Short mmCIF file of N, CA and C in Angstrom, two decimals:
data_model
loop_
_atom_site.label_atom_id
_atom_site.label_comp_id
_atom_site.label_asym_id
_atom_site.label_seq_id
_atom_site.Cartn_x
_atom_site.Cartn_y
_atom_site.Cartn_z
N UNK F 104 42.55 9.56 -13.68
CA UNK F 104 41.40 9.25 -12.86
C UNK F 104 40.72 7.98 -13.34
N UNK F 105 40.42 7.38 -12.45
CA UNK F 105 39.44 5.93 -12.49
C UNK F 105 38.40 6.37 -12.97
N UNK F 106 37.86 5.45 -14.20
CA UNK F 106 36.36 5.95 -14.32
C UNK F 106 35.53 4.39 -13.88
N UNK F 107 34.46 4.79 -13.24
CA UNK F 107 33.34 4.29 -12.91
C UNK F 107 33.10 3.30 -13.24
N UNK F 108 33.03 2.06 -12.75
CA UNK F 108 32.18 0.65 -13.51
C UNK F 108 30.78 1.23 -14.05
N UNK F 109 30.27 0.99 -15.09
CA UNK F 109 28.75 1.58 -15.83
C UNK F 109 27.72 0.37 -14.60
N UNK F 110 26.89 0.85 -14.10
CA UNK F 110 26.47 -0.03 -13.31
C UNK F 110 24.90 0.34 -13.40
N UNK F 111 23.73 -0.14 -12.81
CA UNK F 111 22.45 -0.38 -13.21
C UNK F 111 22.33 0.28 -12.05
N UNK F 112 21.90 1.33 -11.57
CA UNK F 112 21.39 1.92 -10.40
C UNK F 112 19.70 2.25 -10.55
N UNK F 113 18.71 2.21 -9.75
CA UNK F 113 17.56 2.55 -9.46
C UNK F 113 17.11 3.36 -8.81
N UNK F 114 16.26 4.67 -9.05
CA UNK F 114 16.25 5.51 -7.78
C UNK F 114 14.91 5.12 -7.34
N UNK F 115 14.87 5.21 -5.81
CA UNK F 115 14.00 4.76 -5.15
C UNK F 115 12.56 4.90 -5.61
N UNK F 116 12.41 5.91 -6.16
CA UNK F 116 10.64 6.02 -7.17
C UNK F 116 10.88 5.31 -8.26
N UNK F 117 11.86 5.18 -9.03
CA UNK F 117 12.19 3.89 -9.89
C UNK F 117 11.59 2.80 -9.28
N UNK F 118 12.43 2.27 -8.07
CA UNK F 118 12.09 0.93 -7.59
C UNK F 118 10.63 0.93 -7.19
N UNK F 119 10.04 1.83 -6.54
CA UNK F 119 8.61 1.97 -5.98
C UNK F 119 7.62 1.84 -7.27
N UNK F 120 7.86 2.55 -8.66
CA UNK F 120 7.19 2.14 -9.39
C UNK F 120 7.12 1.16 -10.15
N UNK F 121 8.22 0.18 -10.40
CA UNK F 121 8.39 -1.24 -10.40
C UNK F 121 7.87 -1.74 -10.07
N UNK F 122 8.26 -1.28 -8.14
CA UNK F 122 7.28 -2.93 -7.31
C UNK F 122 5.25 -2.22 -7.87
N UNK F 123 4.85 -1.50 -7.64
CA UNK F 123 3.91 -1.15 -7.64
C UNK F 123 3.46 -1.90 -9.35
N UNK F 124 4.10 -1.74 -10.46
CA UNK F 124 3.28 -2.31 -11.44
C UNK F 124 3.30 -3.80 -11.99
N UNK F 125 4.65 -4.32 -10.83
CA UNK F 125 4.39 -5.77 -10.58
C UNK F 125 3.34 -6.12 -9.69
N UNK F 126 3.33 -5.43 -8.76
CA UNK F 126 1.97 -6.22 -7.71
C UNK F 126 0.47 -6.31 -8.63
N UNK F 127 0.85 -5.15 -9.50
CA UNK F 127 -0.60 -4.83 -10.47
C UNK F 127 -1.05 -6.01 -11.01
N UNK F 128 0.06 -6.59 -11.79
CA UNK F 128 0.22 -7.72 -13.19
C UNK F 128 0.22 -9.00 -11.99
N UNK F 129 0.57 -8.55 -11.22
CA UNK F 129 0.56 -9.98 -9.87
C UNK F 129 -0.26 -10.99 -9.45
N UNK F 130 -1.53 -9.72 -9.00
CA UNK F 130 -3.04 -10.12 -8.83
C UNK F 130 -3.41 -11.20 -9.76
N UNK F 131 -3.96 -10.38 -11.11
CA UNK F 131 -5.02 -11.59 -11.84
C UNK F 131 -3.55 -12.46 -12.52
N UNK F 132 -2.72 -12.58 -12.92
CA UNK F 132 -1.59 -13.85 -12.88
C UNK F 132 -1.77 -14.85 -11.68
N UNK F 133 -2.06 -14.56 -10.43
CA UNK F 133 -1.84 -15.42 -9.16
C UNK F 133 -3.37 -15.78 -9.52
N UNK F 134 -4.38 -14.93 -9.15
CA UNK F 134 -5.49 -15.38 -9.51
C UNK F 134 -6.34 -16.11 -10.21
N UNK F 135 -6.33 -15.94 -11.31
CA UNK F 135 -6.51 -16.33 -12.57
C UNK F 135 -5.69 -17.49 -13.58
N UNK F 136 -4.70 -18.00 -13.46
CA UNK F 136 -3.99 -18.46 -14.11
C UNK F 136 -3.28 -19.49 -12.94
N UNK F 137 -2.26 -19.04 -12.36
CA UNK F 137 -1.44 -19.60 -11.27
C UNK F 137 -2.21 -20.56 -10.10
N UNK F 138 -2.49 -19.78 -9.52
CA UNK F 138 -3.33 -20.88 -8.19
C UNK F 138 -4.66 -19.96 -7.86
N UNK F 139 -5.32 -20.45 -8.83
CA UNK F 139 -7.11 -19.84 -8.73
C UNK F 139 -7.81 -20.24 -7.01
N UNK F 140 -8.41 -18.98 -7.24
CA UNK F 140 -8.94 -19.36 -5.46
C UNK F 140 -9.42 -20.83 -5.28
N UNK F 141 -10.21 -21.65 -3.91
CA UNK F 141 -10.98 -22.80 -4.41
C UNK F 141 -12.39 -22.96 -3.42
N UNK F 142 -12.22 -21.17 -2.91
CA UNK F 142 -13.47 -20.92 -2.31
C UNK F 142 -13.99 -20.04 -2.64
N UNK F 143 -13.88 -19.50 -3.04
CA UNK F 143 -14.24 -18.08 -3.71
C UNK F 143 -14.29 -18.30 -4.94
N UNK F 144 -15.13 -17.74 -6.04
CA UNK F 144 -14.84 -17.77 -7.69
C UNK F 144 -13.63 -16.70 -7.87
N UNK F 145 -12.72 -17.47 -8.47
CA UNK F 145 -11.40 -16.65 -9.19
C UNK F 145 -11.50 -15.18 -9.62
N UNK F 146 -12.56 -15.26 -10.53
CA UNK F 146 -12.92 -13.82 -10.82
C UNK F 146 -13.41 -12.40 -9.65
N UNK F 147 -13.86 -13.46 -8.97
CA UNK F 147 -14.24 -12.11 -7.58
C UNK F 147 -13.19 -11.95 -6.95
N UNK F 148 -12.23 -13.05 -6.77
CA UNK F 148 -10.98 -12.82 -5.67
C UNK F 148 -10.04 -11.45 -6.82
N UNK F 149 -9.72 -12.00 -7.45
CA UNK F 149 -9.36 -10.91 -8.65
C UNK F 149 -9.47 -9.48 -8.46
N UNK F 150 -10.60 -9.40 -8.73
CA UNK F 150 -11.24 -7.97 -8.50
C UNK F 150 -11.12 -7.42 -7.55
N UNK F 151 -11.51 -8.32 -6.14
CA UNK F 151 -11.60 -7.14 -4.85
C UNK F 151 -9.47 -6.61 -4.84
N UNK F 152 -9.01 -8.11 -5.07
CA UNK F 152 -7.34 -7.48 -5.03
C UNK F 152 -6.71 -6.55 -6.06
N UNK F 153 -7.17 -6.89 -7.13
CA UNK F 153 -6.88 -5.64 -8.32
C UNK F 153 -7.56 -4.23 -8.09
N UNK F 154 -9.10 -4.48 -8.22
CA UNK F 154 -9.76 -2.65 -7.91
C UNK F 154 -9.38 -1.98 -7.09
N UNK F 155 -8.75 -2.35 -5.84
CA UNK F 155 -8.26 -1.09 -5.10
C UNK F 155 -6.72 -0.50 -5.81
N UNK F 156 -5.90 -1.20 -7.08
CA UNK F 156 -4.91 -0.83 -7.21
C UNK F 156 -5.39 0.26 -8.27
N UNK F 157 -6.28 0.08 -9.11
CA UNK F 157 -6.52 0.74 -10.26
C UNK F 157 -6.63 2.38 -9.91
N UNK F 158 -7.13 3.04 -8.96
CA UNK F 158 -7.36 4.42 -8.70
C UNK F 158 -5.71 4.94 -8.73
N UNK F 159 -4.70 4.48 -8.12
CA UNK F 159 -3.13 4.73 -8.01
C UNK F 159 -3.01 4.62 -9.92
N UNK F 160 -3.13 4.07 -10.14
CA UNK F 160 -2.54 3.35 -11.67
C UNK F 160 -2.91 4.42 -12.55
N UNK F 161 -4.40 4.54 -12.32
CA UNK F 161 -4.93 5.97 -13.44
C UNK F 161 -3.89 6.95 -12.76
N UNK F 162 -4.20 7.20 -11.79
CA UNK F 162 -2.79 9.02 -11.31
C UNK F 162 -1.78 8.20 -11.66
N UNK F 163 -0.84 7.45 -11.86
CA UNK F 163 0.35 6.98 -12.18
C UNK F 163 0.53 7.42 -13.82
N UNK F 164 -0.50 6.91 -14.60
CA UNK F 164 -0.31 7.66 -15.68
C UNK F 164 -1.18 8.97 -15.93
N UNK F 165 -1.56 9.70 -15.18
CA UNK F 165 -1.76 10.73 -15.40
C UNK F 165 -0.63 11.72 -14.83
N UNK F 166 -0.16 11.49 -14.39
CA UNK F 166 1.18 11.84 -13.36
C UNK F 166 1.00 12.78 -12.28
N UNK F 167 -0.12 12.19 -11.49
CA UNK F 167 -0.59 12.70 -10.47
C UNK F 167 0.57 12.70 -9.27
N UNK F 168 0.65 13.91 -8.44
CA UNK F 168 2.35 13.83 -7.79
C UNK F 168 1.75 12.52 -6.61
N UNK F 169 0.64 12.69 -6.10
CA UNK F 169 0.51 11.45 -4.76
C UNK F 169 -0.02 10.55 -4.80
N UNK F 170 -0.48 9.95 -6.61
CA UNK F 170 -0.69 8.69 -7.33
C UNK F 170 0.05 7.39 -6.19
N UNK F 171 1.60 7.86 -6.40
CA UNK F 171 2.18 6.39 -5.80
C UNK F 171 2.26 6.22 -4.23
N UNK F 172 2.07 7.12 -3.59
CA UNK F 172 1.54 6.98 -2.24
C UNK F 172 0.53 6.16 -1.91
N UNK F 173 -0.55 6.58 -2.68
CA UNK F 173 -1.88 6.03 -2.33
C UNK F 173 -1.90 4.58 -2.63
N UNK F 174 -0.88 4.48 -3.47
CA UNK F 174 -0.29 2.89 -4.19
C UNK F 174 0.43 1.88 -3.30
N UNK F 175 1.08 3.05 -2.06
CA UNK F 175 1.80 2.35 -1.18
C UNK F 175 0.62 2.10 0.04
N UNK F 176 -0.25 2.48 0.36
CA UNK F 176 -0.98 2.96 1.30
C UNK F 176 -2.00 1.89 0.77
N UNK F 177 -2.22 1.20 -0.41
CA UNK F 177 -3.02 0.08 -0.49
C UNK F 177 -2.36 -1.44 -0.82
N UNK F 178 -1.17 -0.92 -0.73
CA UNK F 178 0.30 -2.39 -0.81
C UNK F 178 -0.24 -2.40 0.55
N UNK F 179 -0.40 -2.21 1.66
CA UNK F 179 -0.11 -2.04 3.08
C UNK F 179 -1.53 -3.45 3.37
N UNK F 180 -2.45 -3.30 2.02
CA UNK F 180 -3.60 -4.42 1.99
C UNK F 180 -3.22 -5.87 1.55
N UNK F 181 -1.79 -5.19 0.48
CA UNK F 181 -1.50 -6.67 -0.29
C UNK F 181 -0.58 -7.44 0.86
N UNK F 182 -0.02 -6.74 1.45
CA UNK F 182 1.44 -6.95 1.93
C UNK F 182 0.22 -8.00 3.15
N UNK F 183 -0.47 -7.61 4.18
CA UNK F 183 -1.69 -8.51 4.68
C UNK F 183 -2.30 -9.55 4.01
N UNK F 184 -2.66 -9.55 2.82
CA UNK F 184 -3.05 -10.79 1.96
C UNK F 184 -1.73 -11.67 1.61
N UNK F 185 -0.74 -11.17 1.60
CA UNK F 185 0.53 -12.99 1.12
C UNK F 185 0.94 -13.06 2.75
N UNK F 186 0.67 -12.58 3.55
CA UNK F 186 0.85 -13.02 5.10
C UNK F 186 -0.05 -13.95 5.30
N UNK F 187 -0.88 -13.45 5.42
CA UNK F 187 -1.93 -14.65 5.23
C UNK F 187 -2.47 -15.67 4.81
N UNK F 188 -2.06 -15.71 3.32
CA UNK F 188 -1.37 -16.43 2.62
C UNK F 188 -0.17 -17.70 2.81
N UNK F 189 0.51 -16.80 3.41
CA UNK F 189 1.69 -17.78 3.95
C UNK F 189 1.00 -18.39 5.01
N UNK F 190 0.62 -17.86 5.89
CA UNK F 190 -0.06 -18.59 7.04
C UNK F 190 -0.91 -19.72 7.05
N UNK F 191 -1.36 -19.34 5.85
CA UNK F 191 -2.82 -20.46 6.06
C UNK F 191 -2.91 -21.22 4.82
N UNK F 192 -1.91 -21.23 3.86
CA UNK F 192 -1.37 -21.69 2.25
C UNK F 192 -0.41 -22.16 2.10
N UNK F 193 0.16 -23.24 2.24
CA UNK F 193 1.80 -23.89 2.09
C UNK F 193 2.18 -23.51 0.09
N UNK F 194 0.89 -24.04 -0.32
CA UNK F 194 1.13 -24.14 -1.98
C UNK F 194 1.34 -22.89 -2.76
N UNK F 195 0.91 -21.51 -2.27
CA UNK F 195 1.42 -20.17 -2.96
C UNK F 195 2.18 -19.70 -1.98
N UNK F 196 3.10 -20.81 -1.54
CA UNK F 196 4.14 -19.77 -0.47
C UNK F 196 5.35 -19.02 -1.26
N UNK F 197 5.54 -19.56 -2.79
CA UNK F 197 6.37 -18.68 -3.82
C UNK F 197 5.47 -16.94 -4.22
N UNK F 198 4.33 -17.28 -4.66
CA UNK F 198 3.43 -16.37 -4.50
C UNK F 198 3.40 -15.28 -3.48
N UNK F 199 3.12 -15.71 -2.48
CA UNK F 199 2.64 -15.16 -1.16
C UNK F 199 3.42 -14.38 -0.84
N UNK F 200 5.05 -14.79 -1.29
CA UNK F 200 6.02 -14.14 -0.57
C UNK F 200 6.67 -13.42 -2.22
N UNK F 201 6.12 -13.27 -3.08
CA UNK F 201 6.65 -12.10 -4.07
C UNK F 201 5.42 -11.62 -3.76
N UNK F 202 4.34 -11.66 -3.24
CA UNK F 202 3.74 -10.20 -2.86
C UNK F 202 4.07 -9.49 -1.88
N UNK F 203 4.23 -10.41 -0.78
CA UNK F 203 4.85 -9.42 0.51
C UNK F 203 6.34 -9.12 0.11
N UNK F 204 7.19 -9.59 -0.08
CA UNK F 204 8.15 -8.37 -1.27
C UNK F 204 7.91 -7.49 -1.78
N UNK F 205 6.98 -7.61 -2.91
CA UNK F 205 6.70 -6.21 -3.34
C UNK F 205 5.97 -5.06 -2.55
N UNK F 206 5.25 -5.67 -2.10
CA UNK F 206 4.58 -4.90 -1.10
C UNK F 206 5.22 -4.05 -0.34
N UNK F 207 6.27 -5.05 0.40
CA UNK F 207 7.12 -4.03 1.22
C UNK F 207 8.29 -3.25 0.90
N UNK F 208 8.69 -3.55 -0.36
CA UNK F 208 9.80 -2.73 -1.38
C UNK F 208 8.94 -1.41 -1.68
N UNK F 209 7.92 -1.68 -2.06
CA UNK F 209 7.05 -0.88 -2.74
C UNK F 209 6.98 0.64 -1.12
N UNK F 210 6.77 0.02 -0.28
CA UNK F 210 6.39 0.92 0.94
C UNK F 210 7.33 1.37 1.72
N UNK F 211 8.62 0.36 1.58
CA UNK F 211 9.99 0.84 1.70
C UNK F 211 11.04 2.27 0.85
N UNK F 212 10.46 1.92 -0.41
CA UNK F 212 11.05 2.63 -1.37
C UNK F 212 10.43 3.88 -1.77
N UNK F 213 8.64 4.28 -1.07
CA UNK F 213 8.26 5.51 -1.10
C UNK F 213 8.97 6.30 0.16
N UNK F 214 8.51 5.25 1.48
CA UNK F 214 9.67 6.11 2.55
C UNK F 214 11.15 6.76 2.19
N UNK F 215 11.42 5.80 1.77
CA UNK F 215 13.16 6.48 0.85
C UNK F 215 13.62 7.28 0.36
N UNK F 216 11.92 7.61 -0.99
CA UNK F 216 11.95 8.43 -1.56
C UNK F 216 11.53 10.00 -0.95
N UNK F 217 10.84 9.78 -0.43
CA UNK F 217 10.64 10.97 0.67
C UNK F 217 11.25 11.26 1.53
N UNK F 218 12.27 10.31 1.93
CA UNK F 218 13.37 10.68 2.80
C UNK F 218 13.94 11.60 2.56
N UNK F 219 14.63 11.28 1.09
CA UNK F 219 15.67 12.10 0.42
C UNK F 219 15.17 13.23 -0.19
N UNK F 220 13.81 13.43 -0.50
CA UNK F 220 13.20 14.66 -0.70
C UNK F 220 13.21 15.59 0.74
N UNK F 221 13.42 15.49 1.52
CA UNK F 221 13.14 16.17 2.86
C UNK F 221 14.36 16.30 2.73
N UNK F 222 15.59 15.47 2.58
CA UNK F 222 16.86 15.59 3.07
C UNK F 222 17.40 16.88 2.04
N UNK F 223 17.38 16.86 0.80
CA UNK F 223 17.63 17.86 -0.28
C UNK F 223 16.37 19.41 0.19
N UNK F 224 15.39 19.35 0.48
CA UNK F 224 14.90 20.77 1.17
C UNK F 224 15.95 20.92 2.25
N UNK F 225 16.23 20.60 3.05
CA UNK F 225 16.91 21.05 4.26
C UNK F 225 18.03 21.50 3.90
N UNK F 226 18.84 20.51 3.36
CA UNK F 226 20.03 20.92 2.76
C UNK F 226 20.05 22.31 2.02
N UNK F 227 19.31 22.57 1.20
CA UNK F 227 18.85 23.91 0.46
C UNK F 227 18.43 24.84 1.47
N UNK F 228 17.94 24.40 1.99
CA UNK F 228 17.16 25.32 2.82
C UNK F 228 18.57 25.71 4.05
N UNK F 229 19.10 24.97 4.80
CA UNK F 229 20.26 25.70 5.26
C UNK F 229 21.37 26.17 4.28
N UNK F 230 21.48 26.26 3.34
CA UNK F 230 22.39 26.19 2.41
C UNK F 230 22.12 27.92 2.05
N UNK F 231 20.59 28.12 1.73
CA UNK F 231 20.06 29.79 2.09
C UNK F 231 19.92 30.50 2.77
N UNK F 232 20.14 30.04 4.15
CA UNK F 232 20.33 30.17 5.50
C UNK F 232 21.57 30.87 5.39
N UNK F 233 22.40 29.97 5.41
CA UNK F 233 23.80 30.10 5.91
C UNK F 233 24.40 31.43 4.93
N UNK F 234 23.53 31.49 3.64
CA UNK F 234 24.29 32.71 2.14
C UNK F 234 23.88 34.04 3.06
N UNK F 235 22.32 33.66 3.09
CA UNK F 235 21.42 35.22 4.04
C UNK F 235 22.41 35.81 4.94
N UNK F 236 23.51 35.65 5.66
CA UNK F 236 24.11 36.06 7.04
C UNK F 236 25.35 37.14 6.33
#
């Protein structure tokens, strides 16, 4: 028998919690450092885009089960800010568009993950079905 190339696989809450603690480290890097606002003070733009991530982040390490939902459910804000971004910003269009990446990996890869959680109940679930008869 062939064995397997050893290969780097990710499972979809893998990838979701990736994109999610890159978008984190994303914010004040883009903010702060990278291309500081030039209407707004840096530090406020910062904040309003970081504080809504922080409530997900505490349940992330607390290992709250719908921590990363709520994580995806406020990507859905970031993923709107590098659109906009792109739209109206030629100079963080590298930026703009690794947030709306992550953003949408991030919201892609909870759907996924819940996909396949539904798909494994059913499966079980006819699988007890079908023993019961």
């Amino acid at each position: 028998p062939r064995r397997p190339i050893a290969t780097f696989a990710m499972s979809a809450r893998q990838l979701a919690l990736a994109a999610f603690w890159l978008l984190l480290v994303l914010q004040p890097t883009w903010q702060l450092l990278l291309s500081p606002a030039r209407v707004l003070p840096p530090l406020l733009v910062t904040v309003l885009l970081t504080l809504p991530l922080l409530p997900p982040a505490i349940g992330l390490a607390l290992r709250r089960p719908s921590a990363l939902f709520w994580g995806g459910v406020i990507a859905l804000l970031h993923f709107c800010h590098g659109i906009m971004e792109l739209w109206t910003d030629r100079s963080v269009m590298g930026l703009a568009l690794t947030q709306v990446g992550l953003s949408t990996g991030l919201i892609a890869a909870i759907g996924w993950d819940g996909l396949q959680k539904r798909r494994a109940q059913r499966a079980t679930g006819q699988t007890v079905a079908a023993d019961s008869r």
